[in-house]
Every structure is written in structure tokens, then in C-alpha cells.
Short mmCIF file of C-alpha atoms and ligand atoms in Angstrom, two decimals:
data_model
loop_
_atom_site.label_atom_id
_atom_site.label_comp_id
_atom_site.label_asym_id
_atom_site.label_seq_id
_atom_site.Cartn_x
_atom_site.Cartn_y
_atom_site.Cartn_z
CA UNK A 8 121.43 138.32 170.82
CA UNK A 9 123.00 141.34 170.23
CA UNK A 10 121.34 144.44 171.78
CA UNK A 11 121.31 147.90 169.61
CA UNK A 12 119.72 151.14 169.07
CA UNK A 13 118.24 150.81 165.38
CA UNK A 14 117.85 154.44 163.63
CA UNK A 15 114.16 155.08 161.54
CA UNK A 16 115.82 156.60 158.54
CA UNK A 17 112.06 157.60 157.45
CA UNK A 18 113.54 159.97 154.53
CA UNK A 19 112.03 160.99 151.56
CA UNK A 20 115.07 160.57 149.58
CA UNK A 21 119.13 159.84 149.61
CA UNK A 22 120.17 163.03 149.79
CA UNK A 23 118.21 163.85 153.07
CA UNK A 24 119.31 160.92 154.53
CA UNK A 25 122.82 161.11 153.38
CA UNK A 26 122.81 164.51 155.27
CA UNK A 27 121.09 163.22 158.43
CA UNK A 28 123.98 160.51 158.09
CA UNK A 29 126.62 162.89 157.74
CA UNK A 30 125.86 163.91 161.38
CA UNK A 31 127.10 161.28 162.57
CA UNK A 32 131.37 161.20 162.36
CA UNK A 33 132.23 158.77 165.15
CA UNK A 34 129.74 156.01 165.46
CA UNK A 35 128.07 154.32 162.62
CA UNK A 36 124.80 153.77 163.69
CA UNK A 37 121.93 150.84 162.89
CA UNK A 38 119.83 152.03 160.05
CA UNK A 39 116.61 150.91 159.20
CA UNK A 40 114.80 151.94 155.28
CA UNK A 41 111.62 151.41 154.62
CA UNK A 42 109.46 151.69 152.26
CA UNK A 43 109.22 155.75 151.41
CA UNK A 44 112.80 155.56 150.96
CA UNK A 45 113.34 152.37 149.01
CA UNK A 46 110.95 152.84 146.28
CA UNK A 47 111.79 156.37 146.17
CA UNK A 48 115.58 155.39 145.41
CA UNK A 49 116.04 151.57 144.67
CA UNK A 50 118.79 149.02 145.79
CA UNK A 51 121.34 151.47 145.09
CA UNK A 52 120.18 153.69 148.63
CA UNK A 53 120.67 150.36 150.82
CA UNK A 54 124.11 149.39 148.70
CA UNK A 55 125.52 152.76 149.32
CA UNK A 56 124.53 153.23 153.00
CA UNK A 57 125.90 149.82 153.37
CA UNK A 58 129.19 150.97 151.64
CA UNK A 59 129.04 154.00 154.28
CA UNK A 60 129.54 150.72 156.74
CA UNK A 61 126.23 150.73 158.55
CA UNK A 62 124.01 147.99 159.39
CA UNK A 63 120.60 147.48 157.89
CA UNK A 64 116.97 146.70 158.32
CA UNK A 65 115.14 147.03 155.29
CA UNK A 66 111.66 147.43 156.75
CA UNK A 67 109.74 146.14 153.37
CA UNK A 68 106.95 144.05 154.95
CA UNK A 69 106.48 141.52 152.57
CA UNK A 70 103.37 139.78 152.18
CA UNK A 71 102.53 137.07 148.56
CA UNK A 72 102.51 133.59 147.32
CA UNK A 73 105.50 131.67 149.07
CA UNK A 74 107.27 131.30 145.51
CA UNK A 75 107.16 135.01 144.98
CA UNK A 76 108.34 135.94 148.83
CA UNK A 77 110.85 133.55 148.28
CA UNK A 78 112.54 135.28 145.06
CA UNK A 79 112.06 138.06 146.01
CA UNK A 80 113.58 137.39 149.66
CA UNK A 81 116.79 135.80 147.17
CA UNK A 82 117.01 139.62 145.60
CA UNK A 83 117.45 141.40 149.24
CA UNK A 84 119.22 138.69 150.35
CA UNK A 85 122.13 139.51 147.51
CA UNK A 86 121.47 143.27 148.93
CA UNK A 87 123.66 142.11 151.85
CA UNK A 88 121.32 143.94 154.11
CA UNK A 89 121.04 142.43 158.20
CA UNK A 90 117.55 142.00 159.12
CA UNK A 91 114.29 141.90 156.47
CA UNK A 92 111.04 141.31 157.21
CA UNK A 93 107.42 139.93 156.28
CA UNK A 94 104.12 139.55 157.39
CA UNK A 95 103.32 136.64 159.68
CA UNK A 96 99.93 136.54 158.06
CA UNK A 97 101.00 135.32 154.95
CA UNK A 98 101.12 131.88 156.46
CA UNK A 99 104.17 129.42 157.37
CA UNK A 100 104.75 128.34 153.67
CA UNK A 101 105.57 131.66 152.62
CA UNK A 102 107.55 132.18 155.99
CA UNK A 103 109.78 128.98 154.89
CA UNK A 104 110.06 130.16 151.44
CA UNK A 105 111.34 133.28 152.34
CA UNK A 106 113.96 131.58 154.84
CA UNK A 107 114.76 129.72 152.24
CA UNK A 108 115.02 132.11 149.55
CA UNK A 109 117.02 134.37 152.01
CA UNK A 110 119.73 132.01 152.57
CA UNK A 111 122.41 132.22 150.84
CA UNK A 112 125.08 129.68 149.13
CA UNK A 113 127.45 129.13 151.70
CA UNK A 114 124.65 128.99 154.53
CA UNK A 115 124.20 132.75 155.87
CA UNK A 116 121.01 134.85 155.76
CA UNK A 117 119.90 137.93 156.97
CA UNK A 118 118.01 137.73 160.41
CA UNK A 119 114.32 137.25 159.41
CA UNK A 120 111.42 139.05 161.52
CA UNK A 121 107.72 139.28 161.43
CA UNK A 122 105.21 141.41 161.97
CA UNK A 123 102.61 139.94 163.59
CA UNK A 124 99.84 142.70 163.50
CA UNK A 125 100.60 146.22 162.75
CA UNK A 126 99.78 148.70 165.69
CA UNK A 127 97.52 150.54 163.67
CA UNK A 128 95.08 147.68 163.46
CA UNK A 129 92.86 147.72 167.16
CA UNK A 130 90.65 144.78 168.36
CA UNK A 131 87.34 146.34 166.60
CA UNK A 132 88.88 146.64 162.98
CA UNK A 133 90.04 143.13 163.67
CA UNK A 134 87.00 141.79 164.41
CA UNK A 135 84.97 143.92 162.10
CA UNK A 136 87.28 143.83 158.84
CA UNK A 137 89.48 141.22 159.01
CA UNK A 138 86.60 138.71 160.90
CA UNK A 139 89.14 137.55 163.26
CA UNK A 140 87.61 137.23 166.68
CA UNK A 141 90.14 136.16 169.18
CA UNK A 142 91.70 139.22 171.79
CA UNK A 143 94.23 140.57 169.90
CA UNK A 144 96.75 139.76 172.24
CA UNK A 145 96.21 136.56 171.53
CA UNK A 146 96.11 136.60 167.47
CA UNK A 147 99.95 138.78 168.08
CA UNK A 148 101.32 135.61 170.35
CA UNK A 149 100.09 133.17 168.26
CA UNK A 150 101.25 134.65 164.88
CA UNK A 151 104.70 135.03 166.83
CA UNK A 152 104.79 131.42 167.34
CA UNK A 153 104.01 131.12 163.79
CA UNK A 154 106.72 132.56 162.70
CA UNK A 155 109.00 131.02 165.25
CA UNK A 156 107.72 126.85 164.63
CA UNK A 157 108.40 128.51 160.86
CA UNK A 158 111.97 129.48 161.70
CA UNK A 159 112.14 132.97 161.97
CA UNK A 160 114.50 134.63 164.23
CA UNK A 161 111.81 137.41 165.93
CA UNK A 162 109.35 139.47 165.64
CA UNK A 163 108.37 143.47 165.23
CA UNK A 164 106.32 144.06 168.88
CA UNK A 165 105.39 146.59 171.41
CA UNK A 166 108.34 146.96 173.62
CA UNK A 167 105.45 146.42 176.34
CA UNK A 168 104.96 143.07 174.67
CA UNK A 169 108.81 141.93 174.38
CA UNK A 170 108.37 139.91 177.78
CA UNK A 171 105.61 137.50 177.10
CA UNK A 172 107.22 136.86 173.50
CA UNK A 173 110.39 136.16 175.21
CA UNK A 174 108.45 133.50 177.92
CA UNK A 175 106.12 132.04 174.95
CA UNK A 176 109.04 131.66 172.10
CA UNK A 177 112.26 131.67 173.68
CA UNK A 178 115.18 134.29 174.72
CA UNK A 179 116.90 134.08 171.22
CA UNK A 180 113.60 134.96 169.75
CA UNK A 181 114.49 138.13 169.04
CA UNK A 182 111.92 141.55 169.66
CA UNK A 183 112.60 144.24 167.47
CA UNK A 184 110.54 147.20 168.93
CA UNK A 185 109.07 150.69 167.98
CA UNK A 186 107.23 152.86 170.08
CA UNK A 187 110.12 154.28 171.94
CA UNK A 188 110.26 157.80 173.25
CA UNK A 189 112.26 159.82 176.11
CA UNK A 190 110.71 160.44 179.42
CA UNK A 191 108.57 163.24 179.73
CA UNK A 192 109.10 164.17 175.47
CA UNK A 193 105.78 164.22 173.01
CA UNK A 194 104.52 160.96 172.24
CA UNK A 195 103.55 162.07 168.59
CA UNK A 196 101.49 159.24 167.08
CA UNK A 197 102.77 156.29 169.07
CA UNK A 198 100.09 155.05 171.59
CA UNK A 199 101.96 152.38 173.57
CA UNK A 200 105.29 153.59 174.43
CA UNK A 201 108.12 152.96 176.93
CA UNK A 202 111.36 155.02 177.27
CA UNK A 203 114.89 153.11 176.03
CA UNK A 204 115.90 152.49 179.57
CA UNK A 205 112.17 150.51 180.06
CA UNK A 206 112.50 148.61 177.23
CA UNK A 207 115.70 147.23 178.29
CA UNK A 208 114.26 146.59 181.42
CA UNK A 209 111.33 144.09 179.33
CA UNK A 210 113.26 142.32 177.25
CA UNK A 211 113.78 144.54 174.10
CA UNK A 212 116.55 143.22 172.22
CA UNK A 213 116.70 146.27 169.45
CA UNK A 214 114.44 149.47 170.24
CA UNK A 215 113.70 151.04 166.59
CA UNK A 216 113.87 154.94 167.00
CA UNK A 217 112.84 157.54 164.64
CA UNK A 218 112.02 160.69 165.11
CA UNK A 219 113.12 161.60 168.71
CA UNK A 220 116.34 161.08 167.05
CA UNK A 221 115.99 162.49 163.35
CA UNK A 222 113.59 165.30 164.45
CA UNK A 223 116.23 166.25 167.60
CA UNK A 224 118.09 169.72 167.74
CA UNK A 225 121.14 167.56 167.94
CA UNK A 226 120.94 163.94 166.27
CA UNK A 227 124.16 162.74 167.77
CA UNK A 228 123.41 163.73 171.51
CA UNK A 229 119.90 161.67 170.99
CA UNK A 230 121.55 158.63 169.61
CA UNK A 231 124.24 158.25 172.43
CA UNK A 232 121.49 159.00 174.96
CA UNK A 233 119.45 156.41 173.41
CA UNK A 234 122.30 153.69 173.62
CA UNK A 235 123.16 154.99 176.86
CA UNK A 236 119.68 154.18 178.30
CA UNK A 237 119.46 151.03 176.14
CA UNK A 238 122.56 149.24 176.57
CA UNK A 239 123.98 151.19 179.35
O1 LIG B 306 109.45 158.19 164.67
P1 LIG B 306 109.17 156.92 165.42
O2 LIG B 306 110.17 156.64 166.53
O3 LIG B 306 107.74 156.80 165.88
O4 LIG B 306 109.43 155.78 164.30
C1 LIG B 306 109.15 154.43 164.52
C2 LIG B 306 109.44 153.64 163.28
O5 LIG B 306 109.01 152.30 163.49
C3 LIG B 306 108.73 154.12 162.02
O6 LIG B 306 109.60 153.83 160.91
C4 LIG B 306 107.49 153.25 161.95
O7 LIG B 306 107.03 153.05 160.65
C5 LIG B 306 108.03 151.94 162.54
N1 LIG B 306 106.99 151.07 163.10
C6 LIG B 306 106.17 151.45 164.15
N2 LIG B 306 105.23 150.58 164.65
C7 LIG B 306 105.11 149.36 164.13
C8 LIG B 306 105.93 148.95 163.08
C9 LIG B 306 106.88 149.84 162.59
O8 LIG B 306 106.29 152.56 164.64
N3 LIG B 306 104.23 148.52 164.66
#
């Protein structure tokens, strides 16, 4: 599994990001688009930063029937784009569908993660809203193992959480984790957070970092400090 530092391009359109990008005139770093960005600008913002010869995870979430996951999987798979995602929730049939509608003719696909529950959801909404009463520990490992019986490559986790997904699924099962900030800096929203160098230490194998990099004086100097701590 390759290890990397994966930049949260959360822009609200090309040009800003093409500017944040334009920092950047040695290394060309991971990118990851989500949402705000890709239905702001289309296919055309993920062709062209791919054409600017960065790697991408299009952070899109999807969540539907299996036959609709798995066209529309087909459409970002022809995007060329590294890693995509969906929600584990939506059951294993849509998880194979979307495998299968990722893959492409001569055999390759994008890396395929889940998310298993989203951070934002705590123990009481869970119980309360969705009616699902396990610990919520428990619902995140066993909708990882979901998604890995389903044949997905890894999950989106807690860096604090990267460990036991590694012991239940496997090393190659890959954890692909937000939440990272540097020692001593403001936490913003992010409740459960370790510093690059800790999530390394856990079992993180790509730390997704947004705004201590995009919101630092100097972008550049908080990406290389990022790798630095990550990958050494
Ligand atoms: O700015 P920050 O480093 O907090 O950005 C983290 C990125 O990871 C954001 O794009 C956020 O949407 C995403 N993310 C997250 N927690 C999750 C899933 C995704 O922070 N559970």
C-alpha cells in the first residue's frame, strides 16, 4: 500500500483551486474533490487537474440502487480518477455493482473505499434516528468488513481507528483518514484528531488534509511538513 499525504481541495470553484494549485511548482501533490467543487464545475475540474498530473480522490459518497451505483461508478471510472468512494450502508449488492461498474475493459479500476459512518453521526443520533442500537464502534467495524467480504480496497476512518481496521480486515485494507492536524495548532471542527506523525504511527495508510494546509500562510511549507511527519 502506498502511503501519501492526500490534499482537501475543499474549493468553491476551479479557479480558486487552480490558484491554490499553482503554489505548488515542484511536487504534484494528492488531490482530493468533493462534492462543493464537483457539482460546482463538472468532470471537466477532475479531467483538467488530472491533465495538471495529479492524483485523485473524488470524494462523491455515493449511496442508490446497485444498478444506478454501478453506472454511475462506469462514468467516474472513464474520469480516470484513483480512488472513489460510497457508502457502506447501501448494502454489499450495491458495493459489488459499483466494483463492477468501476472496472474497466482491460481489468483496472480505481481503488474503491467506504465510508462506514460519517463522523458527524454520534451514538445517540444513531440510536435515536437511524434505530440502530449496537456501540457505534461496532456498527463502523462491521460495515468495514462489509465492504471488505464485498471487495473493496478500504475504508474512510478515524486515524485513531486505522489499527483495529487493520487487525479485523487485513494490512492491504487500506485506511484513508481525516481528522489530521499539527501538534499544538486549532483543531477547528474535527473532534478526534491525531497529528501526521501519530497517524503513521497507527496504521494510516493516506492522512486526508485540508485546511491546515489550504488555510496555511505558506501551502508548500505545510505540505512537505505533512509528508515529512507522514512518510518520513
Ligand atoms: O480541513 P480538514 O483537514 O478538516 O479537512 C478534512 C477533509 O476530510 C474535508 O474534506 C472533510 O469533508 C473530509 N472528511 C472528514 N471526516 C470524515 C469524512 C471526510 O473530515 N469522516
Amino acid at each position: 500500500m502506498g502511503k501519501d499525504v492526500i490534499i482537501a481541495c475543499d474549493f468553491a470553484s476551479a479557479e480558486e483551486t487552480y490558484r491554490f494549485l499553482d503554489n505548488f511548482t515542484e511536487e504534484k501533490p494528492f488531490v482530493k474533490i468533493g462534492m462543493e467543487l464537483f457539482y460546482a464545475e463538472g468532470p471537466a475540474i477532475v479531467r483538467a487537474i488530472k491533465a495538471r498530473g495529479h492524483k485523485i480522490f473524488l470524494d462523491l459518497k455515493l449511496h442508490d440502487i446497485p444498478n444506478t451505483v454501478k453506472k454511475a461508478m462506469s462514468v467516474l471510472s472513464n474520469l480516470d480518477v484513483d480512488i472513489v468512494n460510497l457508502h457502506a450502508a447501501g448494502g454489499s449488492d450495491m458495493m459489488k455493482g459499483a466494483i463492477e461498474g468501476l472496472t474497466r475493459p482491460d481489468g483496472t479500476r480505481p481503488l474503491l473505499i467506504a465510508v462506514t459512518q460519517l463522523t458527524s453521526i454520534d451514538q445517540a443520533r444513531m440510536e435515536n434516528e437511524l434505530l440502530i442500537k449496537e456501540p457505534l464502534a461496532e456498527v463502523v467495524m462491521s460495515y468495514a468488513e462489509n465492504a471488505k467480504n464485498a471487495g473493496l480496497d478500504g475504508v474512510v476512518c478515524s486515524p485513531l481507528e486505522a489499527g483495529v481496521v487493520h487487525e479485523r480486515c487485513g494490512k492491504d485494507f487500506c485506511t484513508v483518514t481525516p481528522g489530521i492536524r499539527f501538534a499544538s495548532a486549532d483543531a477547528g471542527d474535527q473532534q478526534r484528531i491525531t497529528t501526521p506523525a501519530e497517524a503513521n504511527k497507527i496504521g494510516s495508510d493516506y492522512i486526508v488534509v485540508g485546511r491546515p494546509i489550504t488555510k496555511a500562510e505558506d501551502p508548500v511549507a505545510a505540505y512537505r511538513r505533512c509528508v515529512a511527519e507522514f512518510i518520513g
